[in-house]
Amino acid sequence: MGSVMSNPKKAFQITQNTLSPDKVVQLSANKFSVFYGKNEAVKSVSMDILKGAVTAIIGPSGCGKSTFLRAINRMNDLIPSVSVSGELSLEGTEIYSTNTDIMALRQRVGMVFQKPNPFPKSIFDNVAYGPRLQGISERKRLSEIVEKSLGRAALWDEVKNRLQENALGLSGGQQQRLCMARALAIDPQILLMDEPTSALDPRSSARIEDLIDELRGKITIIIVTHNMQQAARVSDFTTFFYEGLLVEYGTTRNIFTMPSDKKTEDYITGRFG
Ligand SMILES: Nc1ncnc2c1ncn2[C@@H]1O[C@H](COP(=O)(O)OP(=O)(O)OP(=O)(O)O)[C@@H](O)[C@H]1O
Ligand SMILES: [Mg+2]
């Protein structure tokens, strides 16, 4: 092991969170590949993601992180050239089975993107969007969900007096918390986050990290990040992707303090990437 790693605790502040002993696999990939035409962007990845855990996906640009993430709620289906092989199952049910109800899947697997993308609608209507799609129309019930979801996203106090205002009038950090509230409003089992703080200032990023910490144990979170400090701070498990391959997967503590692969070590110590 190289000298840079000799005092890793100095380099990374690592999450102290531990998982409950009753570990349940929520998402399981088995030799799972994703192709754009003939280009295999995710190559035969096998990994089990545990329920309630925060799992970080790290790796250099173009290594397939977003492709893998988007495969989980079948966002890639929107791209015509995409095909998959292998298995990807959610609590034992194959996600790419022909009888998967994609709407139902996306209600179980919510997503927050890099750039906050609120709808050009009121704050209230943004959060009520998913519940309305689920058929909830009673105003009182919707108001309860909106308040609870904005509360969970730590935004309620800032917006409670302006729920009817357009969401595009919020700051970037507020918009991203609104997007989290919108995702949480449908009670997803999994929340996918693709570089959710890379467009935010440090204070807004810290608030999103706090939210992730509060959701730990309640929702399974898979977060793609280029920020090694962030991965170390918020995740229980880390997986390192390189050129479409899963190089290493383990507890965040192990990946950041004693990676077994030289490439992982080089990446997290900033030698490339
Ligand atoms: N819509 C697409 N059509 C064709 N190829 C794509 C498409 N999206 C991604 N790719 C290719 O798939 C590979 C993986 O891309 P992906 O976006 O998953 O990488 P990433 O790890 O998320 O990178 P970054 O850190 O830059 O976001 C790259 O070679 C990319 O060019
Ligand atoms: Mg990406």
PDB file of C-alpha atoms and ligand atoms in Angstrom:
ATOM      1  CA  MET A   1       0.000   0.000   0.000  1.00  0.00           C
ATOM      2  CA  GLY A   2       1.305   3.422  -0.947  1.00  0.00           C
ATOM      3  CA  SER A   3       2.378   6.017   1.553  1.00  0.00           C
ATOM      4  CA  VAL A   4      -0.521   8.338   0.754  1.00  0.00           C
ATOM      5  CA  MET A   5      -2.815   5.815   2.395  1.00  0.00           C
ATOM      6  CA  SER A   6      -0.658   5.391   5.476  1.00  0.00           C
ATOM      7  CA  ASN A   7      -2.738   7.828   7.455  1.00  0.00           C
ATOM      8  CA  PRO A   8      -6.125   7.684   5.773  1.00  0.00           C
ATOM      9  CA  LYS A   9      -8.071   8.972   8.783  1.00  0.00           C
ATOM     10  CA  LYS A  10      -6.285  12.221   8.330  1.00  0.00           C
ATOM     11  CA  ALA A  11      -7.431  12.415   4.737  1.00  0.00           C
ATOM     12  CA  PHE A  12     -11.058  11.363   5.134  1.00  0.00           C
ATOM     13  CA  GLN A  13     -13.694  11.901   7.723  1.00  0.00           C
ATOM     14  CA  ILE A  14     -15.517   8.602   7.574  1.00  0.00           C
ATOM     15  CA  THR A  15     -19.106   7.980   8.492  1.00  0.00           C
ATOM     16  CA  GLN A  16     -19.432   6.303  11.862  1.00  0.00           C
ATOM     17  CA  ASN A  17     -22.782   4.799  11.028  1.00  0.00           C
ATOM     18  CA  THR A  18     -23.202   1.089  11.243  1.00  0.00           C
ATOM     19  CA  LEU A  19     -25.978  -1.016   9.867  1.00  0.00           C
ATOM     20  CA  SER A  20     -28.375  -3.089  11.879  1.00  0.00           C
ATOM     21  CA  PRO A  21     -27.411  -6.760  11.967  1.00  0.00           C
ATOM     22  CA  ASP A  22     -30.540  -7.886  10.110  1.00  0.00           C
ATOM     23  CA  LYS A  23     -29.148  -7.084   6.707  1.00  0.00           C
ATOM     24  CA  VAL A  24     -31.682  -7.393   3.909  1.00  0.00           C
ATOM     25  CA  VAL A  25     -30.728  -7.232   0.256  1.00  0.00           C
ATOM     26  CA  GLN A  26     -32.972  -4.792  -1.538  1.00  0.00           C
ATOM     27  CA  LEU A  27     -31.385  -4.595  -4.940  1.00  0.00           C
ATOM     28  CA  SER A  28     -29.323  -7.297  -6.540  1.00  0.00           C
ATOM     29  CA  ALA A  29     -27.323  -7.075  -9.757  1.00  0.00           C
ATOM     30  CA  ASN A  30     -26.027 -10.313 -11.230  1.00  0.00           C
ATOM     31  CA  LYS A  31     -23.738 -10.081 -14.252  1.00  0.00           C
ATOM     32  CA  PHE A  32     -25.762  -7.060 -15.250  1.00  0.00           C
ATOM     33  CA  SER A  33     -24.690  -5.149 -18.372  1.00  0.00           C
ATOM     34  CA  VAL A  34     -26.051  -2.073 -20.122  1.00  0.00           C
ATOM     35  CA  PHE A  35     -25.294  -1.384 -23.791  1.00  0.00           C
ATOM     36  CA  TYR A  36     -25.687   1.723 -25.932  1.00  0.00           C
ATOM     37  CA  GLY A  37     -25.860   0.016 -29.298  1.00  0.00           C
ATOM     38  CA  LYS A  38     -22.738  -2.155 -29.229  1.00  0.00           C
ATOM     39  CA  ASN A  39     -20.954  -0.127 -26.557  1.00  0.00           C
ATOM     40  CA  GLU A  40     -21.100  -1.950 -23.222  1.00  0.00           C
ATOM     41  CA  ALA A  41     -21.202   0.950 -20.744  1.00  0.00           C
ATOM     42  CA  VAL A  42     -21.877  -1.212 -17.667  1.00  0.00           C
ATOM     43  CA  LYS A  43     -20.015  -4.522 -17.824  1.00  0.00           C
ATOM     44  CA  SER A  44     -21.320  -7.586 -16.041  1.00  0.00           C
ATOM     45  CA  VAL A  45     -21.751  -5.901 -12.681  1.00  0.00           C
ATOM     46  CA  SER A  46     -22.664  -8.080  -9.704  1.00  0.00           C
ATOM     47  CA  MET A  47     -23.493  -6.484  -6.379  1.00  0.00           C
ATOM     48  CA  ASP A  48     -26.085  -6.643  -3.592  1.00  0.00           C
ATOM     49  CA  ILE A  49     -27.311  -3.362  -2.190  1.00  0.00           C
ATOM     50  CA  LEU A  50     -28.602  -3.489   1.354  1.00  0.00           C
ATOM     51  CA  LYS A  51     -31.924  -2.125   2.490  1.00  0.00           C
ATOM     52  CA  GLY A  52     -31.704   1.120   4.427  1.00  0.00           C
ATOM     53  CA  ALA A  53     -28.037   1.620   3.613  1.00  0.00           C
ATOM     54  CA  VAL A  54     -26.455   4.568   1.846  1.00  0.00           C
ATOM     55  CA  THR A  55     -24.323   3.234  -0.998  1.00  0.00           C
ATOM     56  CA  ALA A  56     -22.001   5.526  -2.933  1.00  0.00           C
ATOM     57  CA  ILE A  57     -20.921   4.877  -6.512  1.00  0.00           C
ATOM     58  CA  ILE A  58     -17.627   6.536  -7.367  1.00  0.00           C
ATOM     59  CA  GLY A  59     -15.360   6.467 -10.396  1.00  0.00           C
ATOM     60  CA  PRO A  60     -13.983   8.655 -13.179  1.00  0.00           C
ATOM     61  CA  SER A  61     -16.140  10.380 -15.765  1.00  0.00           C
ATOM     62  CA  GLY A  62     -17.649   8.007 -18.315  1.00  0.00           C
ATOM     63  CA  CYS A  63     -17.230   4.842 -16.207  1.00  0.00           C
ATOM     64  CA  GLY A  64     -20.954   4.013 -16.255  1.00  0.00           C
ATOM     65  CA  LYS A  65     -22.180   5.368 -12.896  1.00  0.00           C
ATOM     66  CA  SER A  66     -25.188   7.255 -14.267  1.00  0.00           C
ATOM     67  CA  THR A  67     -25.961   4.469 -16.709  1.00  0.00           C
ATOM     68  CA  PHE A  68     -26.095   1.953 -13.867  1.00  0.00           C
ATOM     69  CA  LEU A  69     -28.166   4.284 -11.686  1.00  0.00           C
ATOM     70  CA  ARG A  70     -30.658   5.014 -14.452  1.00  0.00           C
ATOM     71  CA  ALA A  71     -31.005   1.300 -15.162  1.00  0.00           C
ATOM     72  CA  ILE A  72     -32.485   0.793 -11.698  1.00  0.00           C
ATOM     73  CA  ASN A  73     -35.682   2.715 -12.424  1.00  0.00           C
ATOM     74  CA  ARG A  74     -35.479   2.073 -16.151  1.00  0.00           C
ATOM     75  CA  MET A  75     -34.860   5.681 -17.074  1.00  0.00           C
ATOM     76  CA  ASN A  76     -32.575   4.308 -19.802  1.00  0.00           C
ATOM     77  CA  ASP A  77     -35.628   2.907 -21.544  1.00  0.00           C
ATOM     78  CA  LEU A  78     -36.131   6.398 -22.947  1.00  0.00           C
ATOM     79  CA  ILE A  79     -32.939   6.014 -25.025  1.00  0.00           C
ATOM     80  CA  PRO A  80     -33.718   3.913 -28.126  1.00  0.00           C
ATOM     81  CA  SER A  81     -30.313   2.208 -28.524  1.00  0.00           C
ATOM     82  CA  VAL A  82     -30.201   0.831 -24.968  1.00  0.00           C
ATOM     83  CA  SER A  83     -30.268  -2.859 -24.174  1.00  0.00           C
ATOM     84  CA  VAL A  84     -29.407  -4.836 -21.043  1.00  0.00           C
ATOM     85  CA  SER A  85     -28.287  -8.346 -20.181  1.00  0.00           C
ATOM     86  CA  GLY A  86     -27.956 -10.281 -16.944  1.00  0.00           C
ATOM     87  CA  GLU A  87     -30.175  -9.784 -13.933  1.00  0.00           C
ATOM     88  CA  LEU A  88     -31.217  -6.809 -11.858  1.00  0.00           C
ATOM     89  CA  SER A  89     -33.792  -7.502  -9.194  1.00  0.00           C
ATOM     90  CA  LEU A  90     -35.650  -5.426  -6.666  1.00  0.00           C
ATOM     91  CA  GLU A  91     -36.562  -7.477  -3.593  1.00  0.00           C
ATOM     92  CA  GLY A  92     -36.355 -10.609  -5.672  1.00  0.00           C
ATOM     93  CA  THR A  93     -38.411  -9.365  -8.634  1.00  0.00           C
ATOM     94  CA  GLU A  94     -36.633  -8.890 -11.949  1.00  0.00           C
ATOM     95  CA  ILE A  95     -36.713  -5.214 -12.984  1.00  0.00           C
ATOM     96  CA  TYR A  96     -36.302  -6.050 -16.686  1.00  0.00           C
ATOM     97  CA  SER A  97     -39.020  -8.670 -16.780  1.00  0.00           C
ATOM     98  CA  THR A  98     -41.505  -8.071 -19.598  1.00  0.00           C
ATOM     99  CA  ASN A  99     -44.387  -7.680 -17.151  1.00  0.00           C
ATOM    100  CA  THR A 100     -42.740  -4.968 -15.025  1.00  0.00           C
ATOM    101  CA  ASP A 101     -45.100  -2.034 -14.533  1.00  0.00           C
ATOM    102  CA  ILE A 102     -42.717   0.870 -15.145  1.00  0.00           C
ATOM    103  CA  MET A 103     -44.935   3.456 -13.472  1.00  0.00           C
ATOM    104  CA  ALA A 104     -45.118   1.289 -10.362  1.00  0.00           C
ATOM    105  CA  LEU A 105     -41.341   0.719 -10.484  1.00  0.00           C
ATOM    106  CA  ARG A 106     -40.674   4.474 -10.601  1.00  0.00           C
ATOM    107  CA  GLN A 107     -42.922   4.943  -7.591  1.00  0.00           C
ATOM    108  CA  ARG A 108     -40.796   2.470  -5.667  1.00  0.00           C
ATOM    109  CA  VAL A 109     -37.542   3.928  -6.986  1.00  0.00           C
ATOM    110  CA  GLY A 110     -37.378   7.726  -6.870  1.00  0.00           C
ATOM    111  CA  MET A 111     -34.655   9.878  -8.359  1.00  0.00           C
ATOM    112  CA  VAL A 112     -32.937  13.193  -7.734  1.00  0.00           C
ATOM    113  CA  PHE A 113     -30.723  14.580 -10.490  1.00  0.00           C
ATOM    114  CA  GLN A 114     -27.558  16.663 -10.629  1.00  0.00           C
ATOM    115  CA  LYS A 115     -29.332  19.812 -11.692  1.00  0.00           C
ATOM    116  CA  PRO A 116     -32.429  20.714  -9.684  1.00  0.00           C
ATOM    117  CA  ASN A 117     -35.350  20.233 -12.073  1.00  0.00           C
ATOM    118  CA  PRO A 118     -38.561  21.430 -10.458  1.00  0.00           C
ATOM    119  CA  PHE A 119     -41.595  21.605 -12.726  1.00  0.00           C
ATOM    120  CA  PRO A 120     -42.638  25.144 -13.698  1.00  0.00           C
ATOM    121  CA  LYS A 121     -45.537  24.857 -11.288  1.00  0.00           C
ATOM    122  CA  SER A 122     -46.237  25.972  -7.748  1.00  0.00           C
ATOM    123  CA  ILE A 123     -44.218  24.568  -4.859  1.00  0.00           C
ATOM    124  CA  PHE A 124     -47.347  22.745  -3.688  1.00  0.00           C
ATOM    125  CA  ASP A 125     -48.059  21.235  -7.095  1.00  0.00           C
ATOM    126  CA  ASN A 126     -44.475  20.021  -7.469  1.00  0.00           C
ATOM    127  CA  VAL A 127     -44.700  17.944  -4.300  1.00  0.00           C
ATOM    128  CA  ALA A 128     -48.305  16.871  -4.926  1.00  0.00           C
ATOM    129  CA  TYR A 129     -47.442  15.723  -8.449  1.00  0.00           C
ATOM    130  CA  GLY A 130     -46.565  12.095  -7.604  1.00  0.00           C
ATOM    131  CA  PRO A 131     -49.386  11.557  -5.093  1.00  0.00           C
ATOM    132  CA  ARG A 132     -51.869  12.954  -7.654  1.00  0.00           C
ATOM    133  CA  LEU A 133     -50.551  10.476 -10.238  1.00  0.00           C
ATOM    134  CA  GLN A 134     -51.217   7.788  -7.647  1.00  0.00           C
ATOM    135  CA  GLY A 135     -54.825   8.917  -7.616  1.00  0.00           C
ATOM    136  CA  ILE A 136     -54.886  10.998  -4.435  1.00  0.00           C
ATOM    137  CA  SER A 137     -57.087  14.039  -5.045  1.00  0.00           C
ATOM    138  CA  GLU A 138     -58.495  15.031  -1.669  1.00  0.00           C
ATOM    139  CA  ARG A 139     -57.086  18.472  -0.837  1.00  0.00           C
ATOM    140  CA  LYS A 140     -56.637  17.760   2.868  1.00  0.00           C
ATOM    141  CA  ARG A 141     -54.726  14.526   2.221  1.00  0.00           C
ATOM    142  CA  LEU A 142     -52.536  16.236  -0.397  1.00  0.00           C
ATOM    143  CA  SER A 143     -51.803  19.106   2.012  1.00  0.00           C
ATOM    144  CA  GLU A 144     -50.716  16.614   4.665  1.00  0.00           C
ATOM    145  CA  ILE A 145     -48.387  14.857   2.237  1.00  0.00           C
ATOM    146  CA  VAL A 146     -46.944  18.154   0.992  1.00  0.00           C
ATOM    147  CA  GLU A 147     -46.241  19.371   4.526  1.00  0.00           C
ATOM    148  CA  LYS A 148     -44.733  16.074   5.628  1.00  0.00           C
ATOM    149  CA  SER A 149     -42.532  15.757   2.527  1.00  0.00           C
ATOM    150  CA  LEU A 150     -41.296  19.345   2.691  1.00  0.00           C
ATOM    151  CA  GLY A 151     -40.612  18.744   6.371  1.00  0.00           C
ATOM    152  CA  ARG A 152     -38.559  15.639   5.621  1.00  0.00           C
ATOM    153  CA  ALA A 153     -36.603  17.635   3.046  1.00  0.00           C
ATOM    154  CA  ALA A 154     -35.985  20.407   5.618  1.00  0.00           C
ATOM    155  CA  LEU A 155     -37.705  22.989   3.443  1.00  0.00           C
ATOM    156  CA  TRP A 156     -41.102  23.429   5.113  1.00  0.00           C
ATOM    157  CA  ASP A 157     -40.209  26.427   7.291  1.00  0.00           C
ATOM    158  CA  GLU A 158     -38.763  28.318   4.354  1.00  0.00           C
ATOM    159  CA  VAL A 159     -41.709  27.819   2.020  1.00  0.00           C
ATOM    160  CA  LYS A 160     -44.806  27.262   4.160  1.00  0.00           C
ATOM    161  CA  ASN A 161     -46.066  30.788   3.463  1.00  0.00           C
ATOM    162  CA  ARG A 162     -45.455  30.651  -0.276  1.00  0.00           C
ATOM    163  CA  LEU A 163     -46.692  27.236  -1.341  1.00  0.00           C
ATOM    164  CA  GLN A 164     -48.606  28.681  -4.278  1.00  0.00           C
ATOM    165  CA  GLU A 165     -45.581  30.514  -5.689  1.00  0.00           C
ATOM    166  CA  ASN A 166     -43.720  29.157  -8.687  1.00  0.00           C
ATOM    167  CA  ALA A 167     -40.976  26.704  -7.683  1.00  0.00           C
ATOM    168  CA  LEU A 168     -38.596  28.303 -10.195  1.00  0.00           C
ATOM    169  CA  GLY A 169     -38.412  31.312  -7.862  1.00  0.00           C
ATOM    170  CA  LEU A 170     -36.571  29.280  -5.231  1.00  0.00           C
ATOM    171  CA  SER A 171     -32.784  29.320  -4.874  1.00  0.00           C
ATOM    172  CA  GLY A 172     -30.805  26.419  -6.354  1.00  0.00           C
ATOM    173  CA  GLY A 173     -30.331  24.778  -2.959  1.00  0.00           C
ATOM    174  CA  GLN A 174     -34.025  25.178  -2.147  1.00  0.00           C
ATOM    175  CA  GLN A 175     -34.959  23.775  -5.558  1.00  0.00           C
ATOM    176  CA  GLN A 176     -32.852  20.679  -4.893  1.00  0.00           C
ATOM    177  CA  ARG A 177     -34.522  20.158  -1.508  1.00  0.00           C
ATOM    178  CA  LEU A 178     -37.863  20.609  -3.279  1.00  0.00           C
ATOM    179  CA  CYS A 179     -36.840  17.869  -5.702  1.00  0.00           C
ATOM    180  CA  MET A 180     -36.049  15.662  -2.711  1.00  0.00           C
ATOM    181  CA  ALA A 181     -39.464  16.475  -1.219  1.00  0.00           C
ATOM    182  CA  ARG A 182     -41.085  15.642  -4.559  1.00  0.00           C
ATOM    183  CA  ALA A 183     -39.277  12.295  -4.633  1.00  0.00           C
ATOM    184  CA  LEU A 184     -40.123  11.526  -0.992  1.00  0.00           C
ATOM    185  CA  ALA A 185     -43.816  12.399  -1.431  1.00  0.00           C
ATOM    186  CA  ILE A 186     -44.509   9.022  -3.035  1.00  0.00           C
ATOM    187  CA  ASP A 187     -42.731   7.111  -0.251  1.00  0.00           C
ATOM    188  CA  PRO A 188     -40.123   5.403  -2.426  1.00  0.00           C
ATOM    189  CA  GLN A 189     -38.209   2.388  -1.148  1.00  0.00           C
ATOM    190  CA  ILE A 190     -35.090   3.468  -3.003  1.00  0.00           C
ATOM    191  CA  LEU A 191     -33.833   6.965  -3.713  1.00  0.00           C
ATOM    192  CA  LEU A 192     -31.326   7.330  -6.546  1.00  0.00           C
ATOM    193  CA  MET A 193     -29.197  10.473  -6.431  1.00  0.00           C
ATOM    194  CA  ASP A 194     -26.923  11.382  -9.329  1.00  0.00           C
ATOM    195  CA  GLU A 195     -24.385  13.959  -8.126  1.00  0.00           C
ATOM    196  CA  PRO A 196     -27.150  15.747  -6.197  1.00  0.00           C
ATOM    197  CA  THR A 197     -24.925  18.454  -4.754  1.00  0.00           C
ATOM    198  CA  SER A 198     -22.487  19.185  -7.568  1.00  0.00           C
ATOM    199  CA  ALA A 199     -24.475  22.269  -8.648  1.00  0.00           C
ATOM    200  CA  LEU A 200     -24.907  23.577  -5.086  1.00  0.00           C
ATOM    201  CA  ASP A 201     -22.946  25.876  -2.794  1.00  0.00           C
ATOM    202  CA  PRO A 202     -21.227  24.270   0.241  1.00  0.00           C
ATOM    203  CA  ARG A 203     -23.976  25.197   2.690  1.00  0.00           C
ATOM    204  CA  SER A 204     -26.760  23.767   0.517  1.00  0.00           C
ATOM    205  CA  SER A 205     -24.635  20.668  -0.087  1.00  0.00           C
ATOM    206  CA  ALA A 206     -24.241  20.189   3.651  1.00  0.00           C
ATOM    207  CA  ARG A 207     -28.017  20.372   4.077  1.00  0.00           C
ATOM    208  CA  ILE A 208     -28.528  17.675   1.444  1.00  0.00           C
ATOM    209  CA  GLU A 209     -25.920  15.528   3.198  1.00  0.00           C
ATOM    210  CA  ASP A 210     -27.792  16.035   6.484  1.00  0.00           C
ATOM    211  CA  LEU A 211     -30.986  14.886   4.778  1.00  0.00           C
ATOM    212  CA  ILE A 212     -29.271  11.769   3.485  1.00  0.00           C
ATOM    213  CA  ASP A 213     -28.101  11.072   7.003  1.00  0.00           C
ATOM    214  CA  GLU A 214     -31.629  11.449   8.374  1.00  0.00           C
ATOM    215  CA  LEU A 215     -33.020   9.077   5.752  1.00  0.00           C
ATOM    216  CA  ARG A 216     -30.427   6.410   6.568  1.00  0.00           C
ATOM    217  CA  GLY A 217     -32.132   3.248   7.748  1.00  0.00           C
ATOM    218  CA  LYS A 218     -35.512   4.410   6.412  1.00  0.00           C
ATOM    219  CA  ILE A 219     -34.882   4.491   2.671  1.00  0.00           C
ATOM    220  CA  THR A 220     -32.235   2.779   0.598  1.00  0.00           C
ATOM    221  CA  ILE A 221     -30.077   5.468  -0.975  1.00  0.00           C
ATOM    222  CA  ILE A 222     -27.713   5.046  -3.895  1.00  0.00           C
ATOM    223  CA  ILE A 223     -25.682   8.163  -4.552  1.00  0.00           C
ATOM    224  CA  VAL A 224     -23.252   8.911  -7.366  1.00  0.00           C
ATOM    225  CA  THR A 225     -20.664  11.456  -6.370  1.00  0.00           C
ATOM    226  CA  HIS A 226     -17.376  12.860  -7.625  1.00  0.00           C
ATOM    227  CA  ASN A 227     -16.674  14.235  -4.188  1.00  0.00           C
ATOM    228  CA  MET A 228     -14.599  11.707  -2.263  1.00  0.00           C
ATOM    229  CA  GLN A 229     -15.071  13.562   1.021  1.00  0.00           C
ATOM    230  CA  GLN A 230     -18.813  13.380   0.491  1.00  0.00           C
ATOM    231  CA  ALA A 231     -18.764   9.657  -0.262  1.00  0.00           C
ATOM    232  CA  ALA A 232     -16.715   9.084   2.880  1.00  0.00           C
ATOM    233  CA  ARG A 233     -18.996  11.255   4.993  1.00  0.00           C
ATOM    234  CA  VAL A 234     -22.404  10.010   3.927  1.00  0.00           C
ATOM    235  CA  SER A 235     -22.147   6.433   2.716  1.00  0.00           C
ATOM    236  CA  ASP A 236     -22.101   3.111   4.529  1.00  0.00           C
ATOM    237  CA  PHE A 237     -20.876   1.256   1.441  1.00  0.00           C
ATOM    238  CA  THR A 238     -18.858   2.391  -1.537  1.00  0.00           C
ATOM    239  CA  THR A 239     -18.400   0.848  -4.931  1.00  0.00           C
ATOM    240  CA  PHE A 240     -15.713   1.915  -7.364  1.00  0.00           C
ATOM    241  CA  PHE A 241     -16.492   1.690 -11.080  1.00  0.00           C
ATOM    242  CA  TYR A 242     -13.824   1.918 -13.752  1.00  0.00           C
ATOM    243  CA  GLU A 243     -14.478   1.701 -17.498  1.00  0.00           C
ATOM    244  CA  GLY A 244     -17.836   0.049 -16.910  1.00  0.00           C
ATOM    245  CA  LEU A 245     -16.488  -2.568 -14.515  1.00  0.00           C
ATOM    246  CA  LEU A 246     -17.157  -2.816 -10.820  1.00  0.00           C
ATOM    247  CA  VAL A 247     -13.587  -2.849  -9.504  1.00  0.00           C
ATOM    248  CA  GLU A 248     -14.276  -2.896  -5.801  1.00  0.00           C
ATOM    249  CA  TYR A 249     -17.241  -2.833  -3.426  1.00  0.00           C
ATOM    250  CA  GLY A 250     -17.172  -2.818   0.344  1.00  0.00           C
ATOM    251  CA  THR A 251     -17.798  -0.828   3.471  1.00  0.00           C
ATOM    252  CA  THR A 252     -16.875   2.798   3.022  1.00  0.00           C
ATOM    253  CA  ARG A 253     -14.390   2.399   5.839  1.00  0.00           C
ATOM    254  CA  ASN A 254     -12.564  -0.401   4.043  1.00  0.00           C
ATOM    255  CA  ILE A 255     -12.655   1.212   0.616  1.00  0.00           C
ATOM    256  CA  PHE A 256     -11.245   4.461   1.952  1.00  0.00           C
ATOM    257  CA  THR A 257      -8.721   3.090   4.415  1.00  0.00           C
ATOM    258  CA  MET A 258      -7.545  -0.157   2.849  1.00  0.00           C
ATOM    259  CA  PRO A 259      -8.682  -0.558  -0.734  1.00  0.00           C
ATOM    260  CA  SER A 260      -7.547  -3.878  -2.128  1.00  0.00           C
ATOM    261  CA  ASP A 261      -7.208  -2.695  -5.717  1.00  0.00           C
ATOM    262  CA  LYS A 262      -4.465  -0.334  -6.824  1.00  0.00           C
ATOM    263  CA  LYS A 263      -6.861   1.525  -9.146  1.00  0.00           C
ATOM    264  CA  THR A 264      -9.271   2.224  -6.300  1.00  0.00           C
ATOM    265  CA  GLU A 265      -6.437   3.561  -4.211  1.00  0.00           C
ATOM    266  CA  ASP A 266      -5.146   5.743  -7.043  1.00  0.00           C
ATOM    267  CA  TYR A 267      -8.607   7.117  -7.675  1.00  0.00           C
ATOM    268  CA  ILE A 268      -9.545   7.983  -4.111  1.00  0.00           C
ATOM    269  CA  THR A 269      -6.185   9.558  -3.467  1.00  0.00           C
ATOM    270  CA  GLY A 270      -6.669  11.762  -6.507  1.00  0.00           C
ATOM    271  CA  ARG A 271      -3.990  10.319  -8.755  1.00  0.00           C
ATOM    272  CA  PHE A 272      -6.435  10.277 -11.659  1.00  0.00           C
ATOM    273  CA  GLY A 273     -10.028  10.950 -12.258  1.00  0.00           C
TER     274      GLY A 273
HETATM  275  N1  LIG B   1     -27.410   8.368 -24.208  1.00  0.00           N
HETATM  276  C1  LIG B   1     -26.253   7.763 -24.491  1.00  0.00           C
HETATM  277  N2  LIG B   1     -26.028   7.271 -25.721  1.00  0.00           N
HETATM  278  C2  LIG B   1     -24.849   6.650 -26.018  1.00  0.00           C
HETATM  279  N3  LIG B   1     -23.834   6.490 -25.152  1.00  0.00           N
HETATM  280  C3  LIG B   1     -24.001   6.980 -23.913  1.00  0.00           C
HETATM  281  C4  LIG B   1     -25.215   7.644 -23.515  1.00  0.00           C
HETATM  282  N4  LIG B   1     -25.085   8.021 -22.230  1.00  0.00           N
HETATM  283  C5  LIG B   1     -23.865   7.607 -21.838  1.00  0.00           C
HETATM  284  N5  LIG B   1     -23.198   6.982 -22.836  1.00  0.00           N
HETATM  285  C6  LIG B   1     -21.839   6.414 -22.785  1.00  0.00           C
HETATM  286  O1  LIG B   1     -21.800   5.411 -21.774  1.00  0.00           O
HETATM  287  C7  LIG B   1     -20.612   5.509 -21.025  1.00  0.00           C
HETATM  288  C8  LIG B   1     -20.957   5.726 -19.549  1.00  0.00           C
HETATM  289  O2  LIG B   1     -21.572   6.989 -19.402  1.00  0.00           O
HETATM  290  P1  LIG B   1     -22.190   7.470 -18.015  1.00  0.00           P
HETATM  291  O3  LIG B   1     -22.948   8.715 -18.284  1.00  0.00           O
HETATM  292  O4  LIG B   1     -22.914   6.355 -17.381  1.00  0.00           O
HETATM  293  O5  LIG B   1     -20.874   7.777 -17.166  1.00  0.00           O
HETATM  294  P2  LIG B   1     -20.685   8.432 -15.742  1.00  0.00           P
HETATM  295  O6  LIG B   1     -19.825   7.521 -14.966  1.00  0.00           O
HETATM  296  O7  LIG B   1     -22.001   8.795 -15.165  1.00  0.00           O
HETATM  297  O8  LIG B   1     -19.840   9.756 -16.072  1.00  0.00           O
HETATM  298  P3  LIG B   1     -19.876  11.222 -15.416  1.00  0.00           P
HETATM  299  O9  LIG B   1     -19.096  11.097 -14.150  1.00  0.00           O
HETATM  300  O10 LIG B   1     -19.168  12.077 -16.429  1.00  0.00           O
HETATM  301  O11 LIG B   1     -21.306  11.614 -15.198  1.00  0.00           O
HETATM  302  C9  LIG B   1     -19.807   6.649 -21.640  1.00  0.00           C
HETATM  303  O12 LIG B   1     -18.894   6.087 -22.546  1.00  0.00           O
HETATM  304  C10 LIG B   1     -20.844   7.465 -22.355  1.00  0.00           C
HETATM  305  O13 LIG B   1     -20.302   8.140 -23.450  1.00  0.00           O
HETATM  306 MG    MG B   2     -22.917  10.628 -14.692  1.00  0.00          MG
END
